[in-house]
PDB file of C-alpha atoms in Angstrom:
ATOM      1  CA  SER L   1      94.295-207.991 -69.341  1.00  0.00           C
ATOM      2  CA  SER L   2      96.615-209.806 -71.752  1.00  0.00           C
ATOM      3  CA  ASP L   3      99.536-207.684 -70.487  1.00  0.00           C
ATOM      4  CA  LEU L   4      98.739-208.788 -66.951  1.00  0.00           C
ATOM      5  CA  MET L   5      98.615-212.426 -68.041  1.00  0.00           C
ATOM      6  CA  THR L   6     101.985-212.196 -69.793  1.00  0.00           C
ATOM      7  CA  TRP L   7     103.484-210.497 -66.726  1.00  0.00           C
ATOM      8  CA  GLU L   8     102.085-213.277 -64.512  1.00  0.00           C
ATOM      9  CA  LYS L   9     103.481-215.933 -66.847  1.00  0.00           C
ATOM     10  CA  LYS L  10     106.904-214.243 -66.813  1.00  0.00           C
ATOM     11  CA  MET L  11     106.896-214.097 -63.007  1.00  0.00           C
ATOM     12  CA  ALA L  12     105.818-217.740 -62.743  1.00  0.00           C
ATOM     13  CA  ARG L  13     108.538-218.767 -65.203  1.00  0.00           C
ATOM     14  CA  LYS L  14     111.169-216.755 -63.312  1.00  0.00           C
ATOM     15  CA  TYR L  15     110.145-218.378 -60.017  1.00  0.00           C
ATOM     16  CA  TYR L  16     110.104-221.854 -61.597  1.00  0.00           C
ATOM     17  CA  ASP L  17     113.621-221.354 -63.028  1.00  0.00           C
ATOM     18  CA  LYS L  18     114.844-220.073 -59.673  1.00  0.00           C
ATOM     19  CA  LEU L  19     113.592-223.240 -57.952  1.00  0.00           C
ATOM     20  CA  PHE L  20     115.852-225.321 -60.175  1.00  0.00           C
ATOM     21  CA  LYS L  21     118.932-223.107 -59.992  1.00  0.00           C
ATOM     22  CA  GLU L  22     118.958-221.839 -56.417  1.00  0.00           C
ATOM     23  CA  TYR L  23     120.006-225.140 -54.852  1.00  0.00           C
ATOM     24  CA  CYS L  24     122.209-227.900 -56.223  1.00  0.00           C
ATOM     25  CA  ILE L  25     122.917-231.573 -55.537  1.00  0.00           C
ATOM     26  CA  ALA L  26     126.463-232.664 -54.649  1.00  0.00           C
ATOM     27  CA  ASP L  27     128.372-235.902 -54.915  1.00  0.00           C
ATOM     28  CA  LEU L  28     130.787-235.929 -51.964  1.00  0.00           C
ATOM     29  CA  ARG L  29     132.202-239.455 -52.383  1.00  0.00           C
ATOM     30  CA  LYS L  30     135.702-238.178 -53.304  1.00  0.00           C
ATOM     31  CA  TYR L  31     135.844-235.439 -50.654  1.00  0.00           C
ATOM     32  CA  LYS L  32     139.269-236.585 -49.360  1.00  0.00           C
ATOM     33  CA  GLU L  33     140.723-235.861 -52.810  1.00  0.00           C
ATOM     34  CA  ASN L  34     139.025-232.419 -52.755  1.00  0.00           C
ATOM     35  CA  LYS L  35     136.859-233.470 -55.715  1.00  0.00           C
ATOM     36  CA  PHE L  36     133.171-232.611 -55.723  1.00  0.00           C
ATOM     37  CA  GLY L  37     130.480-233.163 -58.301  1.00  0.00           C
ATOM     38  CA  PHE L  38     127.660-230.621 -58.480  1.00  0.00           C
ATOM     39  CA  ARG L  39     124.535-230.729 -60.607  1.00  0.00           C
ATOM     40  CA  TRP L  40     121.233-228.887 -60.804  1.00  0.00           C
ATOM     41  CA  ARG L  41     118.199-230.498 -59.219  1.00  0.00           C
ATOM     42  CA  VAL L  42     115.762-232.301 -61.504  1.00  0.00           C
ATOM     43  CA  GLU L  43     112.017-231.624 -61.332  1.00  0.00           C
ATOM     44  CA  LYS L  44     111.358-234.681 -59.153  1.00  0.00           C
ATOM     45  CA  GLU L  45     113.943-233.438 -56.612  1.00  0.00           C
ATOM     46  CA  VAL L  46     112.521-229.905 -56.614  1.00  0.00           C
ATOM     47  CA  ILE L  47     109.041-231.292 -55.872  1.00  0.00           C
ATOM     48  CA  SER L  48     110.281-233.717 -53.176  1.00  0.00           C
ATOM     49  CA  GLY L  49     112.494-231.059 -51.535  1.00  0.00           C
ATOM     50  CA  LYS L  50     115.802-232.907 -52.082  1.00  0.00           C
ATOM     51  CA  GLY L  51     118.641-230.408 -51.731  1.00  0.00           C
ATOM     52  CA  GLN L  52     116.481-227.896 -49.872  1.00  0.00           C
ATOM     53  CA  PHE L  53     114.546-229.712 -47.138  1.00  0.00           C
ATOM     54  CA  PHE L  54     116.632-232.907 -47.338  1.00  0.00           C
ATOM     55  CA  CYS L  55     120.445-233.130 -47.416  1.00  0.00           C
ATOM     56  CA  GLY L  56     121.856-232.072 -50.806  1.00  0.00           C
ATOM     57  CA  ASN L  57     124.385-234.931 -50.886  1.00  0.00           C
ATOM     58  CA  LYS L  58     123.370-237.357 -53.624  1.00  0.00           C
ATOM     59  CA  HIS L  59     123.773-240.314 -51.247  1.00  0.00           C
ATOM     60  CA  CYS L  60     122.133-238.913 -48.081  1.00  0.00           C
ATOM     61  CA  GLU L  61     118.494-238.471 -47.053  1.00  0.00           C
ATOM     62  CA  GLU L  62     119.009-236.686 -43.700  1.00  0.00           C
ATOM     63  CA  LYS L  63     116.641-233.813 -42.921  1.00  0.00           C
ATOM     64  CA  GLU L  64     117.742-232.769 -39.404  1.00  0.00           C
ATOM     65  CA  GLY L  65     120.359-230.101 -38.617  1.00  0.00           C
ATOM     66  CA  LEU L  66     120.795-228.898 -42.209  1.00  0.00           C
ATOM     67  CA  LYS L  67     123.125-225.962 -42.883  1.00  0.00           C
ATOM     68  CA  SER L  68     123.302-223.853 -46.036  1.00  0.00           C
ATOM     69  CA  TRP L  69     126.657-223.468 -47.779  1.00  0.00           C
ATOM     70  CA  GLU L  70     127.525-221.213 -50.699  1.00  0.00           C
ATOM     71  CA  VAL L  71     129.527-223.049 -53.357  1.00  0.00           C
ATOM     72  CA  ASN L  72     130.926-221.988 -56.719  1.00  0.00           C
ATOM     73  CA  PHE L  73     129.301-224.189 -59.330  1.00  0.00           C
ATOM     74  CA  GLY L  74     131.136-224.209 -62.670  1.00  0.00           C
ATOM     75  CA  TYR L  75     129.221-225.716 -65.585  1.00  0.00           C
ATOM     76  CA  LEU L  76     128.724-225.646 -69.357  1.00  0.00           C
ATOM     77  CA  GLU L  77     125.528-224.207 -70.821  1.00  0.00           C
ATOM     78  CA  HIS L  78     125.079-224.336 -74.601  1.00  0.00           C
ATOM     79  CA  GLY L  79     128.841-224.857 -74.957  1.00  0.00           C
ATOM     80  CA  GLU L  80     129.605-221.768 -72.863  1.00  0.00           C
ATOM     81  CA  LYS L  81     131.447-221.982 -69.530  1.00  0.00           C
ATOM     82  CA  ARG L  82     129.470-220.434 -66.693  1.00  0.00           C
ATOM     83  CA  ASN L  83     129.872-220.020 -62.932  1.00  0.00           C
ATOM     84  CA  ALA L  84     127.165-219.598 -60.341  1.00  0.00           C
ATOM     85  CA  LEU L  85     127.228-219.201 -56.567  1.00  0.00           C
ATOM     86  CA  VAL L  86     124.541-221.612 -55.436  1.00  0.00           C
ATOM     87  CA  LYS L  87     123.274-222.907 -52.107  1.00  0.00           C
ATOM     88  CA  LEU L  88     124.031-226.415 -50.963  1.00  0.00           C
ATOM     89  CA  ARG L  89     122.042-227.684 -47.954  1.00  0.00           C
ATOM     90  CA  LEU L  90     123.901-230.385 -46.022  1.00  0.00           C
ATOM     91  CA  CYS L  91     123.554-232.339 -42.799  1.00  0.00           C
ATOM     92  CA  PRO L  92     126.409-232.052 -40.235  1.00  0.00           C
ATOM     93  CA  GLU L  93     128.172-235.216 -41.485  1.00  0.00           C
ATOM     94  CA  CYS L  94     128.088-234.093 -45.141  1.00  0.00           C
ATOM     95  CA  SER L  95     129.052-230.515 -44.121  1.00  0.00           C
ATOM     96  CA  TYR L  96     132.219-232.001 -42.601  1.00  0.00           C
ATOM     97  CA  LYS L  97     132.988-233.679 -45.935  1.00  0.00           C
ATOM     98  CA  LEU L  98     132.416-230.477 -47.935  1.00  0.00           C
ATOM     99  CA  ASN L  99     134.732-228.528 -45.606  1.00  0.00           C
ATOM    100  CA  PHE L 100     137.357-231.274 -45.247  1.00  0.00           C
ATOM    101  CA  HIS L 101     140.115-229.310 -47.069  1.00  0.00           C
ATOM    102  CA  HIS L 102     138.996-225.698 -46.665  1.00  0.00           C
ATOM    103  CA  ARG L 103     135.964-224.069 -45.145  1.00  0.00           C
ATOM    104  CA  ARG L 104     133.224-222.832 -47.440  1.00  0.00           C
ATOM    105  CA  ARG L 105     131.029-219.832 -46.748  1.00  0.00           C
ATOM    106  CA  GLU L 106     128.079-220.668 -44.522  1.00  0.00           C
ATOM    107  CA  ILE L 107     124.836-218.862 -45.225  1.00  0.00           C
ATOM    108  CA  LYS L 108     122.922-217.966 -42.085  1.00  0.00           C
ATOM    109  CA  PRO L 109     119.215-217.108 -42.048  1.00  0.00           C
ATOM    110  CA  ARG L 110     118.559-213.381 -42.489  1.00  0.00           C
ATOM    111  CA  ARG L 111     115.878-213.126 -39.815  1.00  0.00           C
ATOM    112  CA  LYS L 112     118.213-214.311 -37.080  1.00  0.00           C
ATOM    113  CA  ARG L 113     121.021-211.975 -38.159  1.00  0.00           C
ATOM    114  CA  LEU L 114     118.738-208.933 -38.164  1.00  0.00           C
ATOM    115  CA  HIS L 115     117.312-209.909 -34.777  1.00  0.00           C
ATOM    116  CA  GLU L 116     120.813-210.359 -33.291  1.00  0.00           C
ATOM    117  CA  GLU L 117     121.985-207.001 -34.682  1.00  0.00           C
ATOM    118  CA  ARG L 118     119.033-205.196 -33.078  1.00  0.00           C
ATOM    119  CA  ASN L 119     119.616-206.793 -29.683  1.00  0.00           C
ATOM    120  CA  GLU L 120     123.372-206.361 -29.741  1.00  0.00           C
ATOM    121  CA  LYS L 121     124.614-203.488 -27.606  1.00  0.00           C
ATOM    122  CA  PRO L 122     127.691-201.579 -28.727  1.00  0.00           C
ATOM    123  CA  LEU L 123     130.781-202.451 -26.739  1.00  0.00           C
ATOM    124  CA  SER L 124     132.644-199.739 -24.863  1.00  0.00           C
ATOM    125  CA  LYS L 125     135.948-198.562 -26.289  1.00  0.00           C
ATOM    126  CA  LYS L 126     137.891-200.161 -23.437  1.00  0.00           C
ATOM    127  CA  SER L 127     136.696-203.661 -24.351  1.00  0.00           C
ATOM    128  CA  LYS L 128     137.816-203.181 -27.965  1.00  0.00           C
ATOM    129  CA  LEU L 129     141.496-202.875 -27.011  1.00  0.00           C
ATOM    130  CA  SER L 130     143.759-205.503 -28.531  1.00  0.00           C
ATOM    131  CA  PRO L 131     145.901-207.603 -26.138  1.00  0.00           C
ATOM    132  CA  SER L 132     148.985-205.518 -26.970  1.00  0.00           C
ATOM    133  CA  GLN L 133     147.095-202.285 -26.279  1.00  0.00           C
ATOM    134  CA  LYS L 134     145.820-203.702 -22.973  1.00  0.00           C
ATOM    135  CA  SER L 135     149.352-204.479 -21.846  1.00  0.00           C
ATOM    136  CA  ARG L 136     150.444-200.941 -22.820  1.00  0.00           C
ATOM    137  CA  SER L 137     147.597-199.390 -20.837  1.00  0.00           C
ATOM    138  CA  LYS L 138     148.505-201.541 -17.793  1.00  0.00           C
ATOM    139  CA  LYS L 139     152.127-200.384 -18.053  1.00  0.00           C
ATOM    140  CA  LYS L 140     150.899-196.769 -18.291  1.00  0.00           C
ATOM    141  CA  ASP L 141     148.906-197.215 -15.063  1.00  0.00           C
ATOM    142  CA  GLU L 142     151.939-198.722 -13.299  1.00  0.00           C
ATOM    143  CA  HIS L 143     154.096-195.620 -13.972  1.00  0.00           C
ATOM    144  CA  SER L 144     154.194-193.238 -11.050  1.00  0.00           C
ATOM    145  CA  PRO L 145     153.887-189.595 -12.087  1.00  0.00           C
ATOM    146  CA  ASP L 146     157.364-188.685 -10.705  1.00  0.00           C
ATOM    147  CA  THR L 147     158.077-186.446 -13.649  1.00  0.00           C
ATOM    148  CA  ALA L 148     155.264-184.539 -15.359  1.00  0.00           C
ATOM    149  CA  GLY L 149     156.883-184.691 -18.830  1.00  0.00           C
ATOM    150  CA  GLU L 150     156.775-188.507 -19.061  1.00  0.00           C
ATOM    151  CA  SER L 151     153.090-188.814 -18.089  1.00  0.00           C
ATOM    152  CA  ASP L 152     152.134-186.185 -20.709  1.00  0.00           C
ATOM    153  CA  LYS L 153     153.927-188.210 -23.413  1.00  0.00           C
ATOM    154  CA  ASP L 154     152.093-191.380 -22.308  1.00  0.00           C
ATOM    155  CA  GLU L 155     148.732-189.616 -22.518  1.00  0.00           C
ATOM    156  CA  GLU L 156     149.519-188.312 -26.031  1.00  0.00           C
ATOM    157  CA  ARG L 157     150.465-191.838 -27.184  1.00  0.00           C
ATOM    158  CA  ALA L 158     147.228-193.268 -25.727  1.00  0.00           C
ATOM    159  CA  GLU L 159     145.165-190.640 -27.567  1.00  0.00           C
ATOM    160  CA  ASP L 160     146.890-191.506 -30.855  1.00  0.00           C
ATOM    161  CA  GLN L 161     146.170-195.234 -30.397  1.00  0.00           C
ATOM    162  CA  GLU L 162     142.506-194.744 -29.572  1.00  0.00           C
ATOM    163  CA  GLY L 163     141.614-194.220 -33.244  1.00  0.00           C
ATOM    164  CA  PRO L 164     139.105-191.903 -34.874  1.00  0.00           C
ATOM    165  CA  SER L 165     136.321-190.424 -32.797  1.00  0.00           C
ATOM    166  CA  ASP L 166     132.619-190.868 -33.565  1.00  0.00           C
ATOM    167  CA  ALA L 167     132.657-187.465 -35.289  1.00  0.00           C
ATOM    168  CA  ASP L 168     135.194-188.797 -37.826  1.00  0.00           C
ATOM    169  CA  TYR L 169     132.735-191.384 -39.195  1.00  0.00           C
ATOM    170  CA  TRP L 170     130.348-190.336 -41.947  1.00  0.00           C
ATOM    171  CA  LYS L 171     126.753-190.795 -40.864  1.00  0.00           C
ATOM    172  CA  GLY L 172     125.094-190.050 -44.207  1.00  0.00           C
ATOM    173  CA  PRO L 173     123.819-186.756 -45.595  1.00  0.00           C
ATOM    174  CA  GLU L 174     122.707-184.128 -43.116  1.00  0.00           C
ATOM    175  CA  ARG L 175     118.950-183.822 -42.690  1.00  0.00           C
ATOM    176  CA  GLU L 176     117.445-180.493 -43.532  1.00  0.00           C
ATOM    177  CA  ILE L 177     115.403-179.145 -40.648  1.00  0.00           C
ATOM    178  CA  GLY L 178     112.237-177.180 -41.351  1.00  0.00           C
ATOM    179  CA  ARG L 179     111.109-179.000 -44.496  1.00  0.00           C
ATOM    180  CA  ALA L 180     108.148-181.325 -44.354  1.00  0.00           C
TER     181      ALA L 180
END
């Protein structure tokens, strides 16, 4: 029973620490100079939801249209330099400020991505042609098969450009049939 209690305490502690270090608060006042100040959330902010359910900009209280951004947070801990990729939740106006000089990585919700991937239908090979390949295939269609040798060469070139077939992609280890 004491082992279970220590395990529960460890899990609670791990979760509590994660609450503080998953999201950060940013100071975006000097965004035009590409200077940003990041800090961890304090307990009061974790409880109130600042930086997670409210905009993570120190000087903004917006809670509508928040987007998650992944930022590299460099800091000192016990005199040691450390880096962490942390989430920064910002409203559209503050997101503009964060991305003023170069775009950061946006984090999209997992549920939506998985749902979109399931509903997405694979595109046919024809629609994957680049603009230059499309123009080549149009030119190939415009040629009249006056001489058989030229059309054979065109077909060979088209086959080379098509890329690897489905059989060329590794689909994981083969399943053994007959074993249960």
